[in-house]
């Protein structure tokens, strides 16, 4: 029972490079989320998907795109990475957006040089 | 709108002593409040939530929280702290079905 799985766990990029963070959940949840965590800033919501086929912006969507590939998978893409995107990224899922009980992945640490 | 304040940057407590992590809220309407914990180098884990009903909410790992409307508080408590409770704790309001995580409180349990 894996829960929420994120890949990769660590990544170093150069400014301007692109990459995609992958997230998959095996709990048959409808809603999925991407957060970033920065020292002194807490967790901030980047994008979320309330259900398969929908995505919405969170607090800090600029510089990111997402794809809800199917019910299980929700990917986050950085088209042209910037040093300001150096952060720890967390994917989460919940049964619905109303339940408030999020299950988090272990995080992906991204460094942009 | 719902917001919370966790007034102390770090909480230090000796192992075996009661642990309290404070949270006060300001809301319009009925508050939906959650506690999450983040252990070192891990993702966050749900501890408990208050929606409606009993003011005393019991959660995972022996934690509980009391919703106090008169004091607008939702403090997290554990009767006897363990070293393994050292972590970052988040009091989280629900804002239109989106959880608003702040910076959290660091808890250090001293052996």
PDB file of C-alpha atoms in Angstrom:
ATOM      1  CA  UNK A   1       0.000   0.000   0.000  1.00  0.00           C
ATOM      2  CA  UNK A   2       2.232   2.788  -1.303  1.00  0.00           C
ATOM      3  CA  UNK A   3      -0.088   5.797  -0.761  1.00  0.00           C
ATOM      4  CA  UNK A   4       1.313   8.808  -2.625  1.00  0.00           C
ATOM      5  CA  UNK A   5       4.505   8.285  -4.598  1.00  0.00           C
ATOM      6  CA  UNK A   6       6.600  11.121  -6.001  1.00  0.00           C
ATOM      7  CA  UNK A   7       9.512  10.944  -8.390  1.00  0.00           C
ATOM      8  CA  UNK A   8      12.267  11.994  -8.486  1.00  0.00           C
ATOM      9  CA  UNK A   9      13.212  12.533  -4.836  1.00  0.00           C
ATOM     10  CA  UNK A  10      16.119  14.807  -5.707  1.00  0.00           C
ATOM     11  CA  UNK A  11      16.927  16.832  -8.815  1.00  0.00           C
ATOM     12  CA  UNK A  12      19.439  19.503  -9.708  1.00  0.00           C
ATOM     13  CA  UNK A  13      18.702  21.697 -12.711  1.00  0.00           C
ATOM     14  CA  UNK A  14      20.379  24.575 -14.432  1.00  0.00           C
ATOM     15  CA  UNK A  15      18.460  27.791 -14.995  1.00  0.00           C
ATOM     16  CA  UNK A  16      16.299  27.464 -18.086  1.00  0.00           C
ATOM     17  CA  UNK A  17      16.080  23.684 -18.080  1.00  0.00           C
ATOM     18  CA  UNK A  18      12.734  21.949 -17.921  1.00  0.00           C
ATOM     19  CA  UNK A  19      11.571  19.001 -15.895  1.00  0.00           C
ATOM     20  CA  UNK A  20       8.466  17.180 -14.754  1.00  0.00           C
ATOM     21  CA  UNK A  21       7.702  15.949 -11.260  1.00  0.00           C
ATOM     22  CA  UNK A  22       5.555  12.851 -11.259  1.00  0.00           C
ATOM     23  CA  UNK A  23       2.986  11.912  -8.635  1.00  0.00           C
ATOM     24  CA  UNK A  24       0.775   8.858  -8.343  1.00  0.00           C
ATOM     25  CA  UNK A  25      -1.677   7.723  -5.677  1.00  0.00           C
ATOM     26  CA  UNK A  26      -3.204   4.296  -5.199  1.00  0.00           C
ATOM     27  CA  UNK A  27      -6.037   5.227  -2.821  1.00  0.00           C
ATOM     28  CA  UNK A  28      -8.652   5.944  -5.492  1.00  0.00           C
ATOM     29  CA  UNK A  29      -8.759   9.572  -4.415  1.00  0.00           C
ATOM     30  CA  UNK A  30     -10.516  12.152  -6.527  1.00  0.00           C
ATOM     31  CA  UNK A  31      -8.464  15.214  -5.599  1.00  0.00           C
ATOM     32  CA  UNK A  32      -4.749  15.848  -5.946  1.00  0.00           C
ATOM     33  CA  UNK A  33      -2.495  18.767  -5.080  1.00  0.00           C
ATOM     34  CA  UNK A  34       0.990  20.179  -5.563  1.00  0.00           C
ATOM     35  CA  UNK A  35       2.587  22.266  -2.803  1.00  0.00           C
ATOM     36  CA  UNK A  36       5.977  23.808  -2.362  1.00  0.00           C
ATOM     37  CA  UNK A  37       7.683  24.283   0.998  1.00  0.00           C
ATOM     38  CA  UNK A  38      10.261  26.974   1.565  1.00  0.00           C
ATOM     39  CA  UNK A  39      12.006  27.976   4.810  1.00  0.00           C
ATOM     40  CA  UNK A  40       9.976  30.616   6.632  1.00  0.00           C
ATOM     41  CA  UNK A  41       7.125  30.417   4.106  1.00  0.00           C
ATOM     42  CA  UNK A  42       5.285  27.274   5.082  1.00  0.00           C
ATOM     43  CA  UNK A  43       3.529  25.204   2.446  1.00  0.00           C
ATOM     44  CA  UNK A  44       2.010  27.040  -0.479  1.00  0.00           C
ATOM     45  CA  UNK A  45      -0.430  25.542  -2.932  1.00  0.00           C
ATOM     46  CA  UNK A  46       0.736  25.626  -6.540  1.00  0.00           C
ATOM     47  CA  UNK A  47      -2.066  23.808  -8.378  1.00  0.00           C
ATOM     48  CA  UNK A  48      -4.738  21.337  -7.521  1.00  0.00           C
ATOM     49  CA  UNK A  49      -7.105  19.020  -9.293  1.00  0.00           C
ATOM     50  CA  UNK A  50     -10.459  18.573  -7.624  1.00  0.00           C
ATOM     51  CA  UNK A  51     -11.335  15.656  -9.877  1.00  0.00           C
ATOM     52  CA  UNK A  52     -10.079  13.902 -12.960  1.00  0.00           C
ATOM     53  CA  UNK A  53     -10.225  16.273 -15.906  1.00  0.00           C
ATOM     54  CA  UNK A  54     -10.040  19.506 -13.882  1.00  0.00           C
ATOM     55  CA  UNK A  55      -7.152  21.618 -12.657  1.00  0.00           C
ATOM     56  CA  UNK A  56      -7.084  24.959 -10.848  1.00  0.00           C
ATOM     57  CA  UNK A  57      -4.483  27.462  -9.786  1.00  0.00           C
ATOM     58  CA  UNK A  58      -3.432  27.800  -6.193  1.00  0.00           C
ATOM     59  CA  UNK A  59      -1.495  30.581  -4.497  1.00  0.00           C
ATOM     60  CA  UNK A  60       1.721  30.404  -6.528  1.00  0.00           C
ATOM     61  CA  UNK A  61       1.060  28.965 -10.018  1.00  0.00           C
ATOM     62  CA  UNK A  62       3.414  31.165 -12.048  1.00  0.00           C
ATOM     63  CA  UNK A  63       6.167  29.211 -13.770  1.00  0.00           C
ATOM     64  CA  UNK A  64       4.383  25.875 -13.428  1.00  0.00           C
ATOM     65  CA  UNK A  65       2.001  23.721 -15.421  1.00  0.00           C
ATOM     66  CA  UNK A  66       0.136  20.604 -14.363  1.00  0.00           C
ATOM     67  CA  UNK A  67      -1.505  17.647 -16.000  1.00  0.00           C
ATOM     68  CA  UNK A  68      -4.039  15.326 -14.435  1.00  0.00           C
ATOM     69  CA  UNK A  69      -3.159  12.371 -16.586  1.00  0.00           C
ATOM     70  CA  UNK A  70      -5.801  10.076 -15.110  1.00  0.00           C
ATOM     71  CA  UNK A  71      -7.355   9.543 -11.711  1.00  0.00           C
ATOM     72  CA  UNK A  72      -4.090   8.201 -10.267  1.00  0.00           C
ATOM     73  CA  UNK A  73      -1.521  10.601 -11.670  1.00  0.00           C
ATOM     74  CA  UNK A  74      -0.904  14.331 -11.387  1.00  0.00           C
ATOM     75  CA  UNK A  75       2.293  15.802 -12.794  1.00  0.00           C
ATOM     76  CA  UNK A  76       3.937  19.178 -12.255  1.00  0.00           C
ATOM     77  CA  UNK A  77       6.073  20.690 -15.020  1.00  0.00           C
ATOM     78  CA  UNK A  78       8.629  23.457 -14.857  1.00  0.00           C
ATOM     79  CA  UNK A  79       9.089  24.703 -18.412  1.00  0.00           C
ATOM     80  CA  UNK A  80      12.054  27.003 -17.759  1.00  0.00           C
ATOM     81  CA  UNK A  81      13.421  26.555 -14.275  1.00  0.00           C
ATOM     82  CA  UNK A  82      14.533  29.574 -12.238  1.00  0.00           C
ATOM     83  CA  UNK A  83      16.550  29.709  -8.997  1.00  0.00           C
ATOM     84  CA  UNK A  84      13.407  30.970  -7.229  1.00  0.00           C
ATOM     85  CA  UNK A  85      11.890  27.554  -7.873  1.00  0.00           C
ATOM     86  CA  UNK A  86      14.453  25.879  -5.646  1.00  0.00           C
ATOM     87  CA  UNK A  87      12.232  24.241  -3.065  1.00  0.00           C
ATOM     88  CA  UNK A  88      10.840  21.024  -1.691  1.00  0.00           C
ATOM     89  CA  UNK A  89       7.757  19.955  -3.610  1.00  0.00           C
ATOM     90  CA  UNK A  90       5.000  17.848  -2.110  1.00  0.00           C
ATOM     91  CA  UNK A  91       2.225  16.051  -3.875  1.00  0.00           C
ATOM     92  CA  UNK A  92      -0.895  15.197  -1.897  1.00  0.00           C
ATOM     93  CA  UNK A  93      -4.244  13.568  -2.470  1.00  0.00           C
ATOM     94  CA  UNK A  94      -7.615  13.443  -0.740  1.00  0.00           C
ATOM     95  CA  UNK A  95     -10.855  11.608  -1.283  1.00  0.00           C
ATOM     96  CA  UNK A  96     -12.490  14.909  -2.213  1.00  0.00           C
ATOM     97  CA  UNK A  97     -11.590  18.576  -1.763  1.00  0.00           C
ATOM     98  CA  UNK A  98     -14.211  18.773   0.989  1.00  0.00           C
ATOM     99  CA  UNK A  99     -12.710  16.145   3.310  1.00  0.00           C
ATOM    100  CA  UNK A 100      -9.599  18.097   4.255  1.00  0.00           C
ATOM    101  CA  UNK A 101      -7.659  14.933   5.047  1.00  0.00           C
ATOM    102  CA  UNK A 102      -4.691  15.089   2.736  1.00  0.00           C
ATOM    103  CA  UNK A 103      -2.211  12.285   2.245  1.00  0.00           C
ATOM    104  CA  UNK A 104       1.238  13.546   1.327  1.00  0.00           C
ATOM    105  CA  UNK A 105       4.121  12.076  -0.584  1.00  0.00           C
ATOM    106  CA  UNK A 106       7.645  12.124   0.792  1.00  0.00           C
ATOM    107  CA  UNK A 107       8.654  15.204  -1.170  1.00  0.00           C
ATOM    108  CA  UNK A 108      10.946  16.077  -4.060  1.00  0.00           C
ATOM    109  CA  UNK A 109      13.894  18.338  -3.371  1.00  0.00           C
ATOM    110  CA  UNK A 110      14.654  20.514  -6.386  1.00  0.00           C
ATOM    111  CA  UNK A 111      17.688  22.767  -6.711  1.00  0.00           C
ATOM    112  CA  UNK A 112      17.971  25.211  -9.598  1.00  0.00           C
ATOM    113  CA  UNK A 113      21.454  26.606 -10.146  1.00  0.00           C
TER     114      UNK A 113
ATOM    115  CA  UNK B   1     -12.159  34.145   5.628  1.00  0.00           C
ATOM    116  CA  UNK B   2     -10.400  31.831   8.052  1.00  0.00           C
ATOM    117  CA  UNK B   3      -6.941  32.330   9.436  1.00  0.00           C
ATOM    118  CA  UNK B   4      -4.945  30.953  12.333  1.00  0.00           C
ATOM    119  CA  UNK B   5      -2.027  32.064  14.442  1.00  0.00           C
ATOM    120  CA  UNK B   6       0.526  29.811  16.032  1.00  0.00           C
ATOM    121  CA  UNK B   7       2.194  32.258  18.362  1.00  0.00           C
ATOM    122  CA  UNK B   8       5.371  30.458  19.377  1.00  0.00           C
ATOM    123  CA  UNK B   9       8.159  29.766  16.946  1.00  0.00           C
ATOM    124  CA  UNK B  10       9.451  26.765  18.843  1.00  0.00           C
ATOM    125  CA  UNK B  11       8.066  24.720  21.700  1.00  0.00           C
ATOM    126  CA  UNK B  12      10.546  22.921  23.946  1.00  0.00           C
ATOM    127  CA  UNK B  13       9.296  20.252  26.331  1.00  0.00           C
ATOM    128  CA  UNK B  14      10.936  17.564  28.410  1.00  0.00           C
ATOM    129  CA  UNK B  15      10.156  13.963  27.579  1.00  0.00           C
ATOM    130  CA  UNK B  16       7.256  12.742  29.690  1.00  0.00           C
ATOM    131  CA  UNK B  17       5.837  16.212  30.264  1.00  0.00           C
ATOM    132  CA  UNK B  18       2.562  17.403  28.753  1.00  0.00           C
ATOM    133  CA  UNK B  19       2.878  18.861  25.279  1.00  0.00           C
ATOM    134  CA  UNK B  20       0.759  21.780  24.100  1.00  0.00           C
ATOM    135  CA  UNK B  21       0.998  23.470  20.717  1.00  0.00           C
ATOM    136  CA  UNK B  22      -1.120  26.589  20.606  1.00  0.00           C
ATOM    137  CA  UNK B  23      -3.390  27.767  17.827  1.00  0.00           C
ATOM    138  CA  UNK B  24      -5.861  30.626  17.775  1.00  0.00           C
ATOM    139  CA  UNK B  25      -8.206  31.284  14.918  1.00  0.00           C
ATOM    140  CA  UNK B  26     -10.261  34.067  13.435  1.00  0.00           C
ATOM    141  CA  UNK B  27     -13.133  33.068  11.228  1.00  0.00           C
ATOM    142  CA  UNK B  28     -16.308  34.186   9.673  1.00  0.00           C
ATOM    143  CA  UNK B  29     -18.871  31.432   9.908  1.00  0.00           C
ATOM    144  CA  UNK B  30     -18.167  27.916  11.142  1.00  0.00           C
ATOM    145  CA  UNK B  31     -14.484  27.034  11.260  1.00  0.00           C
ATOM    146  CA  UNK B  32     -13.056  23.859   9.802  1.00  0.00           C
ATOM    147  CA  UNK B  33      -9.706  23.328  11.501  1.00  0.00           C
ATOM    148  CA  UNK B  34      -7.039  20.677  11.132  1.00  0.00           C
ATOM    149  CA  UNK B  35      -3.747  19.670  12.707  1.00  0.00           C
ATOM    150  CA  UNK B  36      -0.959  18.165  10.633  1.00  0.00           C
ATOM    151  CA  UNK B  37       2.522  17.015  11.643  1.00  0.00           C
ATOM    152  CA  UNK B  38       5.719  16.855   9.615  1.00  0.00           C
ATOM    153  CA  UNK B  39       8.505  14.632  10.888  1.00  0.00           C
ATOM    154  CA  UNK B  40      12.055  15.455   9.744  1.00  0.00           C
ATOM    155  CA  UNK B  41      12.567  14.981   6.001  1.00  0.00           C
ATOM    156  CA  UNK B  42       9.082  13.543   5.562  1.00  0.00           C
ATOM    157  CA  UNK B  43       5.777  14.572   4.087  1.00  0.00           C
ATOM    158  CA  UNK B  44       2.982  15.919   6.262  1.00  0.00           C
ATOM    159  CA  UNK B  45       0.600  13.623   8.087  1.00  0.00           C
ATOM    160  CA  UNK B  46      -2.962  14.326   9.150  1.00  0.00           C
ATOM    161  CA  UNK B  47      -3.514  14.249  12.938  1.00  0.00           C
ATOM    162  CA  UNK B  48      -7.086  15.388  13.536  1.00  0.00           C
ATOM    163  CA  UNK B  49      -9.824  17.758  12.475  1.00  0.00           C
ATOM    164  CA  UNK B  50     -12.690  19.774  13.884  1.00  0.00           C
ATOM    165  CA  UNK B  51     -15.753  20.250  11.732  1.00  0.00           C
ATOM    166  CA  UNK B  52     -18.741  20.295  14.081  1.00  0.00           C
ATOM    167  CA  UNK B  53     -19.844  18.329  17.113  1.00  0.00           C
ATOM    168  CA  UNK B  54     -17.741  17.490  20.150  1.00  0.00           C
ATOM    169  CA  UNK B  55     -15.293  20.180  21.099  1.00  0.00           C
ATOM    170  CA  UNK B  56     -12.697  17.602  22.153  1.00  0.00           C
ATOM    171  CA  UNK B  57     -11.260  15.894  19.129  1.00  0.00           C
ATOM    172  CA  UNK B  58      -9.050  12.833  19.434  1.00  0.00           C
ATOM    173  CA  UNK B  59      -6.493  12.075  16.770  1.00  0.00           C
ATOM    174  CA  UNK B  60      -3.545   9.928  15.848  1.00  0.00           C
ATOM    175  CA  UNK B  61      -0.509   9.081  18.023  1.00  0.00           C
ATOM    176  CA  UNK B  62      -2.270  10.039  21.279  1.00  0.00           C
ATOM    177  CA  UNK B  63      -2.902  13.656  20.307  1.00  0.00           C
ATOM    178  CA  UNK B  64      -6.098  15.563  20.966  1.00  0.00           C
ATOM    179  CA  UNK B  65      -7.283  19.108  20.465  1.00  0.00           C
ATOM    180  CA  UNK B  66      -9.994  21.167  22.090  1.00  0.00           C
ATOM    181  CA  UNK B  67     -12.050  23.598  20.094  1.00  0.00           C
ATOM    182  CA  UNK B  68     -12.793  26.571  22.372  1.00  0.00           C
ATOM    183  CA  UNK B  69     -15.187  29.028  20.820  1.00  0.00           C
ATOM    184  CA  UNK B  70     -14.997  31.626  23.605  1.00  0.00           C
ATOM    185  CA  UNK B  71     -11.212  31.775  23.416  1.00  0.00           C
ATOM    186  CA  UNK B  72     -11.102  31.159  19.649  1.00  0.00           C
ATOM    187  CA  UNK B  73      -8.485  28.485  20.219  1.00  0.00           C
ATOM    188  CA  UNK B  74      -7.745  25.000  18.918  1.00  0.00           C
ATOM    189  CA  UNK B  75      -4.698  23.909  20.934  1.00  0.00           C
ATOM    190  CA  UNK B  76      -3.086  20.540  20.264  1.00  0.00           C
ATOM    191  CA  UNK B  77      -2.245  18.482  23.335  1.00  0.00           C
ATOM    192  CA  UNK B  78      -0.590  15.259  24.338  1.00  0.00           C
ATOM    193  CA  UNK B  79      -0.424  14.129  27.980  1.00  0.00           C
ATOM    194  CA  UNK B  80       3.123  12.761  27.851  1.00  0.00           C
ATOM    195  CA  UNK B  81       5.577  13.812  25.140  1.00  0.00           C
ATOM    196  CA  UNK B  82       7.945  11.391  23.460  1.00  0.00           C
ATOM    197  CA  UNK B  83      11.272  12.244  21.836  1.00  0.00           C
ATOM    198  CA  UNK B  84       9.748  10.925  18.615  1.00  0.00           C
ATOM    199  CA  UNK B  85       7.122  13.709  18.796  1.00  0.00           C
ATOM    200  CA  UNK B  86       9.823  16.205  17.804  1.00  0.00           C
ATOM    201  CA  UNK B  87       8.474  17.595  14.557  1.00  0.00           C
ATOM    202  CA  UNK B  88       6.852  20.559  12.827  1.00  0.00           C
ATOM    203  CA  UNK B  89       3.172  21.011  13.676  1.00  0.00           C
ATOM    204  CA  UNK B  90       0.671  22.866  11.524  1.00  0.00           C
ATOM    205  CA  UNK B  91      -2.686  24.269  12.592  1.00  0.00           C
ATOM    206  CA  UNK B  92      -4.577  24.575   9.329  1.00  0.00           C
ATOM    207  CA  UNK B  93      -7.819  26.331   8.474  1.00  0.00           C
ATOM    208  CA  UNK B  94      -9.972  25.302   5.558  1.00  0.00           C
ATOM    209  CA  UNK B  95     -10.504  28.166   3.104  1.00  0.00           C
ATOM    210  CA  UNK B  96     -13.179  27.264   0.618  1.00  0.00           C
ATOM    211  CA  UNK B  97     -12.118  23.635   0.491  1.00  0.00           C
ATOM    212  CA  UNK B  98      -8.434  24.494   0.245  1.00  0.00           C
ATOM    213  CA  UNK B  99      -6.187  24.067   3.253  1.00  0.00           C
ATOM    214  CA  UNK B 100      -4.031  27.071   4.125  1.00  0.00           C
ATOM    215  CA  UNK B 101      -0.799  25.807   5.642  1.00  0.00           C
ATOM    216  CA  UNK B 102       1.334  28.337   7.447  1.00  0.00           C
ATOM    217  CA  UNK B 103       4.870  28.024   8.778  1.00  0.00           C
ATOM    218  CA  UNK B 104       3.949  25.739  11.639  1.00  0.00           C
ATOM    219  CA  UNK B 105       5.503  25.332  15.079  1.00  0.00           C
ATOM    220  CA  UNK B 106       8.684  23.416  15.689  1.00  0.00           C
ATOM    221  CA  UNK B 107       8.394  21.118  18.692  1.00  0.00           C
ATOM    222  CA  UNK B 108      11.535  19.792  20.341  1.00  0.00           C
ATOM    223  CA  UNK B 109      11.155  17.076  22.973  1.00  0.00           C
ATOM    224  CA  UNK B 110      14.222  16.927  25.173  1.00  0.00           C
ATOM    225  CA  UNK B 111      15.256  13.516  26.492  1.00  0.00           C
TER     226      UNK B 111
END
